[in-house]
Backbone as a printed PyTorch tensor [residue, N CA C, xyz], in Angstrom:
tensor([[[ 86.3300, 131.2080, -14.8420],
         [ 86.9970, 132.1170, -15.7380],
         [ 88.0850, 132.8530, -14.9480]],

        [[ 89.2110, 133.0760, -15.5950],
         [ 90.3380, 133.7750, -14.9920],
         [ 90.6360, 135.0430, -15.7770]],

        [[ 90.9840, 136.0860, -15.0620],
         [ 91.3830, 137.3330, -15.7020],
         [ 92.8540, 137.5930, -15.4060]],

        [[ 93.4700, 138.2500, -16.3250],
         [ 94.8680, 138.6170, -16.1450],
         [ 95.0000, 139.5830, -14.9650]],

        [[ 96.1440, 139.5790, -14.3070],
         [ 96.3780, 140.4860, -13.1800],
         [ 96.3790, 141.9460, -13.6050]],

        [[ 96.6180, 142.2020, -14.8660],
         [ 96.6530, 143.6040, -15.3050],
         [ 95.2820, 144.2710, -15.1830]],

        [[ 94.2090, 143.4910, -15.1050],
         [ 92.8710, 144.0390, -14.9540],
         [ 92.5810, 144.4440, -13.5080]],

        [[ 93.4310, 144.0300, -12.5910],
         [ 93.2040, 144.2630, -11.1780],
         [ 93.1380, 145.7540, -10.8260]],

        [[ 93.9500, 146.5430, -11.4650],
         [ 93.9960, 147.9720, -11.1520],
         [ 93.5550, 148.8410, -12.3310]],

        [[ 92.6740, 148.3030, -13.1600],
         [ 92.2070, 149.0540, -14.3320],
         [ 91.5220, 150.3630, -13.9140]],

        [[ 90.9210, 150.3960, -12.7160],
         [ 90.2380, 151.5950, -12.2380],
         [ 91.1860, 152.7810, -12.0750]],

        [[ 92.4880, 152.5230, -11.9560],
         [ 93.4330, 153.6250, -11.7460],
         [ 93.6390, 154.4690, -12.9950]],

        [[ 93.1240, 154.0120, -14.1350],
         [ 93.2770, 154.8020, -15.3620],
         [ 91.9380, 155.2740, -15.9220]],

        [[ 90.8680, 155.1370, -15.1370],
         [ 89.5680, 155.6260, -15.5860],
         [ 89.6050, 157.1490, -15.7100]],

        [[ 88.9600, 157.7040, -16.7500],
         [ 89.0200, 159.1530, -16.9570],
         [ 88.0320, 159.9560, -16.1130]],

        [[ 87.1870, 159.2790, -15.3280],
         [ 86.1840, 159.9970, -14.5390],
         [ 86.1770, 159.4520, -13.1140]],

        [[ 86.2930, 160.3500, -12.1410],
         [ 86.1580, 159.9930, -10.7300],
         [ 84.9790, 160.7720, -10.1650]],

        [[ 84.0460, 160.0470,  -9.5630],
         [ 82.8070, 160.6520,  -9.1020],
         [ 82.4880, 160.1270,  -7.7090]],

        [[ 82.4920, 161.0110,  -6.7270],
         [ 82.0340, 160.6350,  -5.4050],
         [ 80.9260, 161.5850,  -5.0200]],

        [[ 79.7100, 161.0780,  -5.1120],
         [ 78.5150, 161.8770,  -4.9240],
         [ 77.8690, 161.6040,  -3.5670]],

        [[ 78.6260, 161.0790,  -2.6350],
         [ 78.1010, 160.6710,  -1.3410],
         [ 78.1950, 161.8200,  -0.3480]],

        [[ 77.1050, 162.5490,  -0.1820],
         [ 77.1280, 163.6710,   0.7560],
         [ 77.0330, 163.2180,   2.2070]],

        [[ 76.7800, 161.9290,   2.4330],
         [ 76.7700, 161.4100,   3.8000],
         [ 78.1720, 161.4650,   4.3880]],

        [[ 79.1610, 161.3080,   3.5400],
         [ 80.5680, 161.5150,   3.8920],
         [ 81.0440, 160.7120,   5.0930]],

        [[ 80.9130, 159.4330,   5.0070],
         [ 81.4680, 158.5720,   6.0530],
         [ 82.9840, 158.5650,   5.9340]],

        [[ 83.6540, 158.4790,   7.0650],
         [ 85.1160, 158.5250,   7.0800],
         [ 85.7250, 157.4410,   6.2000]],

        [[ 85.1510, 156.2520,   6.1980],
         [ 85.7110, 155.1650,   5.3890],
         [ 85.6280, 155.4740,   3.9000]],

        [[ 84.5260, 156.0940,   3.4700],
         [ 84.4010, 156.4070,   2.0400],
         [ 85.4080, 157.4780,   1.6310]],

        [[ 85.7090, 158.4440,   2.5340],
         [ 86.6640, 159.4860,   2.1740],
         [ 88.1010, 158.9970,   2.2390]],

        [[ 88.3600, 158.0400,   3.1050],
         [ 89.6870, 157.4060,   3.1030],
         [ 89.8850, 156.6510,   1.7940]],

        [[ 88.8250, 155.9740,   1.3430],
         [ 88.8950, 155.2480,   0.0780],
         [ 89.1200, 156.2150,  -1.0870]],

        [[ 88.3650, 157.3290,  -1.0940],
         [ 88.5100, 158.2940,  -2.1840],
         [ 89.8960, 158.9350,  -2.1600]],

        [[ 90.3940, 159.2220,  -0.9780],
         [ 91.7310, 159.7990,  -0.8450],
         [ 92.7760, 158.8590,  -1.4400]],

        [[ 92.6760, 157.5890,  -1.1320],
         [ 93.6150, 156.5970,  -1.6660],
         [ 93.4250, 156.4570,  -3.1800]],

        [[ 92.1850, 156.5240,  -3.6470],
         [ 91.9150, 156.4520,  -5.0890],
         [ 92.5980, 157.5970,  -5.8310]],

        [[ 92.5150, 158.8040,  -5.2690],
         [ 93.1680, 159.9550,  -5.8990],
         [ 94.6840, 159.7780,  -5.8960]],

        [[ 95.2000, 159.2220,  -4.8230],
         [ 96.6430, 159.0150,  -4.7150],
         [ 97.1480, 158.0150,  -5.7550]],

        [[ 96.3570, 156.9770,  -6.0240],
         [ 96.7800, 155.9150,  -6.9440],
         [ 96.3730, 156.1560,  -8.3930]],

        [[ 95.5520, 157.1700,  -8.6290],
         [ 95.0510, 157.4100,  -9.9850],
         [ 96.1890, 157.7810, -10.9270]],

        [[ 96.2010, 157.1430, -12.1130],
         [ 97.3240, 157.3250, -13.0310],
         [ 96.9100, 157.7150, -14.4520]],

        [[ 95.6580, 157.9970, -14.6860],
         [ 95.2270, 158.3640, -16.0380],
         [ 95.9450, 159.6390, -16.4680]],

        [[ 96.4250, 159.6940, -17.7220],
         [ 97.1200, 160.9000, -18.1750],
         [ 96.2050, 162.1220, -18.2170]],

        [[ 94.9110, 161.8780, -18.4790],
         [ 93.9290, 162.9600, -18.4870],
         [ 92.7510, 162.5320, -17.6280]],

        [[ 92.4160, 163.3580, -16.6660],
         [ 91.2360, 163.1290, -15.8420],
         [ 90.1380, 164.0080, -16.4280]],

        [[ 89.2420, 163.3940, -17.1790],
         [ 88.2180, 164.1900, -17.8590],
         [ 87.2520, 164.8410, -16.8750]],

        [[ 86.8690, 164.0940, -15.8360],
         [ 85.8710, 164.6130, -14.9100],
         [ 86.2010, 164.2260, -13.4760]],

        [[ 86.1080, 165.2010, -12.5850],
         [ 86.2210, 164.9320, -11.1530],
         [ 85.0290, 165.5830, -10.4650]],

        [[ 84.2030, 164.7600,  -9.8190],
         [ 83.0290, 165.2340,  -9.1010],
         [ 83.1950, 164.8780,  -7.6300]],

        [[ 83.1630, 165.8780,  -6.7650],
         [ 83.3360, 165.6530,  -5.3290],
         [ 82.2520, 166.4180,  -4.5750]],

        [[ 81.5680, 165.7130,  -3.6760],
         [ 80.6190, 166.3540,  -2.7640],
         [ 80.9740, 165.9300,  -1.3490]],

        [[ 81.2810, 166.8950,  -0.5210],
         [ 81.5840, 166.6370,   0.8880],
         [ 80.4480, 167.1860,   1.7350]],

        [[ 79.7960, 166.3230,   2.4820],
         [ 78.6590, 166.7250,   3.3000],
         [ 79.0530, 167.2210,   4.6730]],

        [[ 78.0640, 167.6260,   5.4660],
         [ 78.3340, 168.1860,   6.7880],
         [ 78.9690, 167.1940,   7.7600]],

        [[ 78.8170, 165.9090,   7.5220],
         [ 79.4040, 164.9130,   8.4060],
         [ 80.8580, 164.6090,   8.1060]],

        [[ 81.3930, 165.2550,   7.1120],
         [ 82.7600, 164.9790,   6.6760],
         [ 83.7750, 165.6090,   7.6260]],

        [[ 84.8380, 164.9040,   7.8540],
         [ 85.9020, 165.4030,   8.7230],
         [ 86.5750, 166.6280,   8.0980]],

        [[ 86.9000, 167.6080,   8.9180],
         [ 87.5220, 168.8320,   8.4000],
         [ 89.0160, 168.6670,   8.1370]],

        [[ 89.5800, 167.5230,   8.4980],
         [ 91.0130, 167.3290,   8.2660],
         [ 91.3180, 166.7100,   6.9010]],

        [[ 90.3080, 166.5600,   6.0670],
         [ 90.5240, 166.0460,   4.7140],
         [ 91.2160, 167.1270,   3.8900]],

        [[ 92.2400, 166.7530,   3.1740],
         [ 93.0150, 167.7040,   2.3720],
         [ 92.4450, 167.7870,   0.9550]],

        [[ 91.3780, 168.5950,   0.8050],
         [ 90.7450, 168.7160,  -0.5080],
         [ 91.6590, 169.4260,  -1.4990]],

        [[ 92.5330, 170.2790,  -1.0160],
         [ 93.4880, 170.9590,  -1.8910],
         [ 94.3830, 169.9750,  -2.6140]],

        [[ 94.7520, 168.9090,  -1.9190],
         [ 95.5850, 167.8690,  -2.5230],
         [ 94.8400, 167.1940,  -3.6710]],

        [[ 93.5390, 166.9460,  -3.4850],
         [ 92.7460, 166.3090,  -4.5440],
         [ 92.6510, 167.2140,  -5.7660]],

        [[ 92.3950, 168.4970,  -5.5220],
         [ 92.2700, 169.4460,  -6.6320],
         [ 93.6050, 169.5750,  -7.3600]],

        [[ 94.6970, 169.6920,  -6.6210],
         [ 96.0270, 169.7970,  -7.2430],
         [ 96.3350, 168.5560,  -8.0800]],

        [[ 95.9650, 167.3900,  -7.5800],
         [ 96.1790, 166.1430,  -8.3290],
         [ 95.3530, 166.1610,  -9.6170]],

        [[ 94.1200, 166.6430,  -9.5410],
         [ 93.2670, 166.7300, -10.7270],
         [ 93.8710, 167.6860, -11.7570]],

        [[ 94.3980, 168.8160, -11.3020],
         [ 95.0440, 169.7690, -12.2130],
         [ 96.2630, 169.1210, -12.8620]],

        [[ 97.0450, 168.3910, -12.0800],
         [ 98.2010, 167.6730, -12.6320],
         [ 97.7840, 166.6500, -13.6820]],

        [[ 96.5870, 166.1020, -13.5230],
         [ 96.0670, 165.1050, -14.4670],
         [ 95.2720, 165.7620, -15.6040]],

        [[ 95.4220, 167.0650, -15.7540],
         [ 94.8180, 167.8120, -16.8560],
         [ 93.2820, 167.7040, -16.8570]],

        [[ 92.6880, 167.9710, -15.7020],
         [ 91.2430, 167.8640, -15.5400],
         [ 90.5170, 168.7690, -16.5370]],

        [[ 89.3850, 168.2710, -17.0540],
         [ 88.5800, 169.0210, -18.0160],
         [ 87.3130, 169.5610, -17.3460]],

        [[ 86.6620, 168.7290, -16.5320],
         [ 85.4450, 169.1190, -15.8210],
         [ 85.6730, 168.8880, -14.3300]],

        [[ 85.4700, 169.9360, -13.5330],
         [ 85.6130, 169.8240, -12.0820],
         [ 84.3540, 170.3720, -11.4330]],

        [[ 83.6930, 169.5220, -10.6420],
         [ 82.5150, 169.9350,  -9.8780],
         [ 82.7940, 169.6170,  -8.4180]],

        [[ 82.7380, 170.6550,  -7.5880],
         [ 83.1660, 170.5180,  -6.2030],
         [ 82.1680, 171.2050,  -5.2840]],

        [[ 81.5200, 170.4180,  -4.4110],
         [ 80.5710, 170.9620,  -3.4370],
         [ 81.0820, 170.6360,  -2.0420]],

        [[ 81.1990, 171.6500,  -1.2280],
         [ 81.7480, 171.4960,   0.1160],
         [ 80.7330, 172.0180,   1.1270]],

        [[ 80.0300, 171.1130,   1.7850],
         [ 78.9680, 171.5050,   2.7220],
         [ 79.3130, 171.2230,   4.1750]],

        [[ 80.5890, 171.0870,   4.4870],
         [ 80.9350, 170.7500,   5.8630],
         [ 80.7580, 171.9320,   6.7890]],

        [[ 80.8840, 171.6600,   8.0920],
         [ 80.5420, 172.6660,   9.0940],
         [ 81.6790, 173.6220,   9.4330]],

        [[ 82.8810, 173.3810,   8.9460],
         [ 83.9860, 174.3000,   9.2230],
         [ 83.9200, 175.4950,   8.2730]],

        [[ 84.8430, 176.4130,   8.4130],
         [ 84.8620, 177.6120,   7.5830],
         [ 85.1920, 177.3110,   6.1320]],

        [[ 85.0860, 178.3290,   5.2790],
         [ 85.3830, 178.1450,   3.8590],
         [ 86.8250, 177.6870,   3.6280]],

        [[ 87.0160, 176.8840,   2.6080],
         [ 88.3110, 176.3090,   2.2750],
         [ 88.9040, 176.9950,   1.0570]],

        [[ 90.1600, 177.3560,   1.1550],
         [ 90.8920, 177.9660,   0.0460],
         [ 91.4190, 176.8400,  -0.8510]],

        [[ 91.2340, 176.9900,  -2.1480],
         [ 91.6850, 175.9810,  -3.1090],
         [ 93.0970, 176.3090,  -3.5880]],

        [[ 93.8280, 175.3130,  -4.0840],
         [ 95.2070, 175.5700,  -4.5200],
         [ 95.2570, 176.5380,  -5.7020]],

        [[ 96.2720, 177.3690,  -5.7220],
         [ 96.4200, 178.3720,  -6.7820],
         [ 96.5720, 177.7330,  -8.1610]],

        [[ 97.0600, 176.5010,  -8.2220],
         [ 97.2190, 175.8210,  -9.5160],
         [ 95.8810, 175.6490, -10.2290]],

        [[ 94.7760, 175.6060,  -9.4770],
         [ 93.4600, 175.4740, -10.1020],
         [ 93.1810, 176.6540, -11.0260]],

        [[ 93.6030, 177.8490, -10.6220],
         [ 93.2720, 179.0670, -11.3610],
         [ 94.1860, 179.3180, -12.5610]],

        [[ 95.0580, 178.3660, -12.8510],
         [ 95.9050, 178.4630, -14.0510],
         [ 95.8480, 177.1700, -14.8630]],

        [[ 94.8430, 176.3590, -14.6270],
         [ 94.7050, 175.0700, -15.3110],
         [ 94.3330, 175.3030, -16.7770]],

        [[ 95.1880, 174.8860, -17.6720],
         [ 94.9890, 175.1440, -19.1020],
         [ 93.9340, 174.2540, -19.7440]],

        [[ 93.6020, 173.1160, -19.1360],
         [ 92.6730, 172.1660, -19.7520],
         [ 91.2470, 172.2850, -19.2340]],

        [[ 91.0350, 173.0210, -18.1640],
         [ 89.7300, 173.0980, -17.5150],
         [ 88.7180, 173.8220, -18.4010]],

        [[ 87.6230, 173.1210, -18.7480],
         [ 86.5690, 173.7100, -19.5820],
         [ 85.3050, 174.0200, -18.7910]],

        [[ 85.0750, 173.2510, -17.7280],
         [ 83.8800, 173.4650, -16.9050],
         [ 84.2630, 173.3980, -15.4340]],

        [[ 83.8550, 174.4240, -14.6790],
         [ 84.1790, 174.4910, -13.2560],
         [ 82.9200, 174.8320, -12.4670]],

        [[ 82.5960, 173.9820, -11.4970],
         [ 81.4930, 174.2380, -10.5820],
         [ 82.0430, 174.2060,  -9.1660]],

        [[ 81.8730, 175.3030,  -8.4580],
         [ 82.2970, 175.3950,  -7.0600],
         [ 81.0770, 175.7780,  -6.2400]],

        [[ 80.8710, 175.0640,  -5.1390],
         [ 79.6420, 175.2560,  -4.3920],
         [ 79.8770, 175.2450,  -2.8850]],

        [[ 79.2850, 176.1990,  -2.2250],
         [ 79.2100, 176.3340,  -0.7780],
         [ 80.5230, 176.7260,  -0.1100]],

        [[ 81.0620, 175.9770,   0.7970],
         [ 82.1550, 176.4070,   1.6840],
         [ 83.5040, 176.4940,   0.9700]],

        [[ 83.5270, 177.2300,  -0.1320],
         [ 84.7540, 177.4080,  -0.9090],
         [ 85.1010, 178.8920,  -0.9000]],

        [[ 86.3360, 179.2110,  -0.5590],
         [ 86.8200, 180.5890,  -0.5950],
         [ 87.5570, 180.7990,  -1.9080]],

        [[ 87.0310, 181.6940,  -2.7400],
         [ 87.6660, 181.9800,  -4.0220],
         [ 88.6280, 183.1410,  -3.8460]],

        [[ 89.8770, 182.8180,  -3.9250],
         [ 90.9480, 183.7980,  -3.7690],
         [ 91.7800, 183.7430,  -5.0420]],

        [[ 91.3260, 184.4540,  -6.0570],
         [ 91.9580, 184.4000,  -7.3670],
         [ 93.2700, 185.1640,  -7.3540]],

        [[ 94.3900, 184.4970,  -7.6010],
         [ 95.6600, 185.2220,  -7.6610],
         [ 95.7080, 186.1060,  -8.9060]],

        [[ 96.5650, 187.1000,  -8.8960],
         [ 96.6720, 188.0030, -10.0530],
         [ 97.1450, 187.2610, -11.2940]],

        [[ 97.7840, 186.1210, -11.1140],
         [ 98.2690, 185.3320, -12.2550],
         [ 97.2070, 184.3790, -12.8020]],

        [[ 95.9630, 184.4870, -12.3240],
         [ 94.9010, 183.5950, -12.7960],
         [ 94.7410, 183.6860, -14.2950]],

        [[ 94.5930, 182.5410, -14.9310],
         [ 94.2740, 182.4940, -16.3560],
         [ 93.7530, 181.1040, -16.6710]],

        [[ 92.5120, 181.0410, -17.0790],
         [ 91.9020, 179.7790, -17.4690],
         [ 91.5470, 179.8820, -18.9510]],

        [[ 92.5020, 179.6000, -19.8350],
         [ 92.3220, 179.8450, -21.2620],
         [ 91.2790, 178.9680, -21.9390]],

        [[ 90.8880, 177.8570, -21.3160],
         [ 89.9110, 176.9520, -21.9280],
         [ 88.5600, 176.9680, -21.2320]],

        [[ 88.4330, 177.6940, -20.1180],
         [ 87.2000, 177.6630, -19.3300],
         [ 86.0390, 178.2760, -20.1080]],

        [[ 84.9960, 177.4540, -20.3260],
         [ 83.8220, 177.9070, -21.0630],
         [ 82.5800, 178.0120, -20.1770]],

        [[ 82.5060, 177.1670, -19.1390],
         [ 81.3260, 177.1100, -18.2780],
         [ 81.7690, 177.2580, -16.8240]],

        [[ 81.2020, 178.2580, -16.1450],
         [ 81.5710, 178.5240, -14.7540],
         [ 80.3060, 178.6320, -13.9090]],

        [[ 80.2390, 177.8160, -12.8500],
         [ 79.1160, 177.8240, -11.9200],
         [ 79.6540, 178.1240, -10.5280]],

        [[ 79.1750, 179.2020,  -9.9360],
         [ 79.5930, 179.6130,  -8.5930],
         [ 78.3520, 179.6850,  -7.7100]],

        [[ 78.1740, 178.7080,  -6.8250],
         [ 76.9660, 178.6000,  -6.0150],
         [ 77.2850, 178.7950,  -4.5330]],

        [[ 76.8660, 179.9410,  -3.9870],
         [ 76.9850, 180.2300,  -2.5560],
         [ 78.4230, 180.1360,  -2.0490]],

        [[ 79.3590, 180.6030,  -2.8340],
         [ 80.7640, 180.5860,  -2.4310],
         [ 81.1230, 181.9110,  -1.7520]],

        [[ 82.3160, 181.9760,  -1.1870],
         [ 82.8220, 183.1880,  -0.5480],
         [ 83.9600, 183.7160,  -1.4120]],

        [[ 83.9300, 185.0120,  -1.7210],
         [ 84.9480, 185.6330,  -2.5700],
         [ 85.9200, 186.4240,  -1.7050]],

        [[ 87.1500, 186.5750,  -2.1810],
         [ 88.1080, 187.3930,  -1.4270],
         [ 87.6240, 188.8390,  -1.3880]],

        [[ 87.2980, 189.4010,  -2.5530],
         [ 86.7780, 190.7630,  -2.6330],
         [ 86.2940, 191.0350,  -4.0560]],

        [[ 85.7010, 192.2090,  -4.2550],
         [ 85.1730, 192.5910,  -5.5710],
         [ 86.2550, 192.6050,  -6.6440]],

        [[ 87.3900, 193.1980,  -6.3310],
         [ 88.4550, 193.3860,  -7.3280],
         [ 89.0160, 192.0590,  -7.8280]],

        [[ 89.2050, 191.0990,  -6.9340],
         [ 89.7760, 189.8220,  -7.3820],
         [ 88.8000, 189.0800,  -8.2830]],

        [[ 87.4940, 189.2150,  -8.0150],
         [ 86.4960, 188.5620,  -8.8650],
         [ 86.4900, 189.1780, -10.2590]],

        [[ 86.4920, 190.5010, -10.3380],
         [ 86.5240, 191.1700, -11.6430],
         [ 87.7960, 190.8220, -12.4040]],

        [[ 88.9120, 190.7780, -11.7240],
         [ 90.1800, 190.4110, -12.3540],
         [ 90.1250, 188.9840, -12.8780]],

        [[ 89.5460, 188.0930, -12.0860],
         [ 89.4290, 186.6980, -12.5080],
         [ 88.6030, 186.5840, -13.7860]],

        [[ 87.4420, 187.2460, -13.8140],
         [ 86.6050, 187.1920, -15.0130],
         [ 87.3700, 187.6640, -16.2460]],

        [[ 88.2050, 188.6590, -16.0880],
         [ 88.9480, 189.1910, -17.2340],
         [ 90.0070, 188.2150, -17.7410]],

        [[ 90.3230, 187.1820, -16.9650],
         [ 91.3170, 186.1890, -17.3770],
         [ 90.6810, 184.8650, -17.8030]],

        [[ 89.4270, 184.9340, -18.2130],
         [ 88.7120, 183.7730, -18.7600],
         [ 88.2620, 184.1550, -20.1710]],

        [[ 89.1680, 184.1100, -21.1580],
         [ 88.9030, 184.6800, -22.4760],
         [ 87.8320, 183.9810, -23.3110]],

        [[ 87.4910, 182.7300, -22.9990],
         [ 86.4930, 182.0280, -23.8150],
         [ 85.2550, 181.6430, -23.0100]],

        [[ 85.0670, 182.2500, -21.8350],
         [ 83.9160, 181.9290, -20.9880],
         [ 82.6290, 182.3090, -21.7090]],

        [[ 81.7300, 181.3260, -21.8940],
         [ 80.4790, 181.6090, -22.5980],
         [ 79.2470, 181.5060, -21.6990]],

        [[ 79.3800, 180.8200, -20.5670],
         [ 78.2160, 180.6350, -19.7020],
         [ 78.6280, 180.8020, -18.2400]],

        [[ 77.9350, 181.6870, -17.5330],
         [ 78.2100, 181.9450, -16.1220],
         [ 76.9130, 181.8050, -15.3380]],

        [[ 76.9250, 180.9290, -14.3250],
         [ 75.7880, 180.7530, -13.4210],
         [ 76.2460, 181.0970, -12.0120]],

        [[ 75.5280, 182.0100, -11.3770],
         [ 75.8930, 182.4510, -10.0310],
         [ 74.6600, 182.3940,  -9.1410]],

        [[ 74.8320, 181.8030,  -7.9590],
         [ 73.7840, 181.8200,  -6.9390],
         [ 74.4130, 182.3950,  -5.6810]],

        [[ 73.7240, 183.3940,  -5.0970],
         [ 74.2480, 184.0450,  -3.8950],
         [ 73.1820, 184.0880,  -2.8120]],

        [[ 73.6240, 183.9970,  -1.5780],
         [ 72.7550, 184.1390,  -0.4270],
         [ 73.1160, 185.4570,   0.2420]],

        [[ 72.4930, 186.5100,  -0.1800],
         [ 72.8400, 187.8390,   0.3210],
         [ 72.2490, 188.1200,   1.6980]],

        [[ 71.3170, 187.3030,   2.1610],
         [ 70.7550, 187.5360,   3.5020],
         [ 71.8320, 187.4190,   4.5650]],

        [[ 72.7470, 186.4940,   4.3630],
         [ 73.8310, 186.3190,   5.3340],
         [ 74.9200, 187.3730,   5.1790]],

        [[ 75.0250, 187.9800,   4.0130],
         [ 76.0330, 189.0150,   3.7380],
         [ 77.4510, 188.5260,   4.0500]],

        [[ 77.7180, 187.2790,   3.7580],
         [ 79.0200, 186.7370,   4.1230],
         [ 79.8680, 186.3060,   2.9280]],

        [[ 79.5450, 186.7960,   1.7380],
         [ 80.3600, 186.3730,   0.5850],
         [ 81.4040, 187.4200,   0.1820]],

        [[ 81.5110, 188.5270,   0.9190],
         [ 82.5340, 189.5710,   0.7390],
         [ 82.3980, 190.3850,  -0.5480]],

        [[ 81.2780, 190.3010,  -1.2280],
         [ 81.0740, 191.0640,  -2.4620],
         [ 80.0340, 192.1490,  -2.2030]],

        [[ 80.3880, 193.3860,  -2.5180],
         [ 79.4360, 194.4810,  -2.3700],
         [ 78.7700, 194.8110,  -3.7000]],

        [[ 79.5120, 194.6290,  -4.7930],
         [ 78.9760, 194.9040,  -6.1290],
         [ 79.4310, 193.7750,  -7.0520]],

        [[ 78.4840, 192.9930,  -7.5300],
         [ 78.8170, 191.8680,  -8.4020],
         [ 78.7900, 192.3670,  -9.8440]],

        [[ 79.9720, 192.5750, -10.3990],
         [ 80.1040, 193.1440, -11.7360],
         [ 80.6210, 192.0880, -12.7110]],

        [[ 79.9560, 191.9930, -13.8600],
         [ 80.3400, 191.0090, -14.8770],
         [ 80.6450, 191.7390, -16.1790]],

        [[ 81.9120, 191.6880, -16.6000],
         [ 82.3350, 192.2830, -17.8710],
         [ 83.1540, 191.2320, -18.6050]],

        [[ 82.4650, 190.4050, -19.3960],
         [ 83.1090, 189.3020, -20.1050],
         [ 82.6630, 189.3580, -21.5640]],

        [[ 83.5330, 189.8060, -22.4760],
         [ 83.1400, 189.9560, -23.8800],
         [ 82.6310, 188.6700, -24.5380]],

        [[ 83.1660, 187.5300, -24.1560],
         [ 82.7910, 186.2670, -24.7980],
         [ 81.4980, 185.6690, -24.2430]],

        [[ 80.9650, 186.2360, -23.1570],
         [ 79.8210, 185.6500, -22.4550],
         [ 78.5710, 185.6380, -23.3310]],

        [[ 77.9310, 184.4610, -23.4080],
         [ 76.6950, 184.3080, -24.1740],
         [ 75.4910, 184.0550, -23.2740]],

        [[ 75.7410, 183.5610, -22.0620],
         [ 74.6430, 183.2740, -21.1500],
         [ 75.0220, 183.5840, -19.7180]],

        [[ 74.0900, 184.2220, -19.0000],
         [ 74.3110, 184.5670, -17.5970],
         [ 73.0450, 184.2470, -16.8190]],

        [[ 73.2010, 183.4670, -15.7570],
         [ 72.1070, 183.2160, -14.8290],
         [ 72.5790, 183.6860, -13.4640]],

        [[ 71.8970, 184.6790, -12.9180],
         [ 72.2630, 185.2450, -11.6170],
         [ 71.0500, 185.1290, -10.7020]],

        [[ 71.2060, 184.3770,  -9.6300],
         [ 70.1250, 184.1890,  -8.6700],
         [ 70.6240, 184.6440,  -7.3080]],

        [[ 69.8730, 185.5770,  -6.7170],
         [ 70.2290, 186.0780,  -5.3910],
         [ 68.9480, 186.2480,  -4.6010]],

        [[ 68.9350, 185.8070,  -3.3620],
         [ 67.7160, 185.8850,  -2.5740],
         [ 67.2620, 187.3170,  -2.3240]],

        [[ 68.1650, 188.2980,  -2.3480],
         [ 67.7260, 189.6770,  -2.1350],
         [ 66.9620, 190.2090,  -3.3390]],

        [[ 67.2500, 189.6980,  -4.5340],
         [ 66.4660, 190.0810,  -5.7150],
         [ 65.1110, 189.4060,  -5.6570]],

        [[ 65.1030, 188.1080,  -5.4060],
         [ 63.8660, 187.3440,  -5.3830],
         [ 62.9340, 187.8460,  -4.2840]],

        [[ 63.4630, 188.1130,  -3.1000],
         [ 62.6120, 188.5220,  -1.9820],
         [ 62.0270, 189.9170,  -2.1730]],

        [[ 62.6080, 190.7350,  -3.0340],
         [ 62.0950, 192.0860,  -3.2350],
         [ 61.0410, 192.1620,  -4.3350]],

        [[ 60.7510, 191.0390,  -4.9940],
         [ 59.7760, 191.0310,  -6.0730],
         [ 58.3860, 190.6740,  -5.5660]],

        [[ 57.3410, 191.2870,  -6.1650],
         [ 55.9890, 190.8090,  -5.8800],
         [ 55.8550, 189.3710,  -6.3940]],

        [[ 54.8820, 188.6540,  -5.8840],
         [ 54.7290, 187.2360,  -6.2210],
         [ 54.5340, 186.9670,  -7.7090]],

        [[ 53.9680, 187.9000,  -8.4560],
         [ 53.6670, 187.6260,  -9.8600],
         [ 54.7620, 188.0990, -10.8210]],

        [[ 55.8780, 188.6120, -10.3350],
         [ 56.9590, 189.0830, -11.2040],
         [ 58.0010, 188.0000, -11.4350]],

        [[ 58.7810, 188.1870, -12.4870],
         [ 59.8600, 187.2700, -12.8240],
         [ 61.1580, 188.0440, -12.9680]],

        [[ 62.2620, 187.3320, -12.8060],
         [ 63.5760, 187.8970, -13.0640],
         [ 64.0830, 187.2630, -14.3370]],

        [[ 64.4950, 188.0760, -15.2970],
         [ 65.0130, 187.5510, -16.5660],
         [ 66.4500, 187.9850, -16.7050]]])
C-alpha cells in the first residue's frame, strides 16, 4: 500500500502536543523542540509539557510557550522539575485571549505584568510555583474575569514562594482548593480542611 506524500507531515497540524516524559533525555527534548518549531496547526488546543530533573537547563521553554500562545492555545499544562532556579515565562502568556485552562507547576516564576488579562481563563492550577510578590498575584487574579476554579498547592516549609499573605478576591470563582503544608501540619490527625 502507498500513501500520498501529503500524509508525511500530518503530525504538524495535530491540535494536541503532549510530552509527558519526565526522564527528559536530551534526544527527546531536541525532538520536541523541533516539533514545536515545525508545528503549523492554526489552533493548538492542548500543550502538555513536563521537564524532569535530568533535563538540560539550556532548553528555551519560553520559546515553546510563546509559540503555543501564537497558535491560540486553549489548554496549557506545564511542569518544570529541573534542578536550576525558577524560570520566568514570556509575558505573552499572561495576555493570551484563547487560554481556558492553565496549569503551572514547580520551578516556574510567576511575574504577572500589570497588563495581564486572560479573558477566557476558567481553570487555574498553581502547584508549588514562585510568585513575584503578593501585589502582582492579587492584580493577576483581578484580570481573570471568568475564572471559576482555582487550585493552589504551596510548600510553606521552604518559605521560598515570595508570598506572605495569599489573598483571593475573584467574584466569578465557584471553586477553590488551597493546600499548604503549614495548614496540614498544624492540624490534629483527626481534623480535615474544607
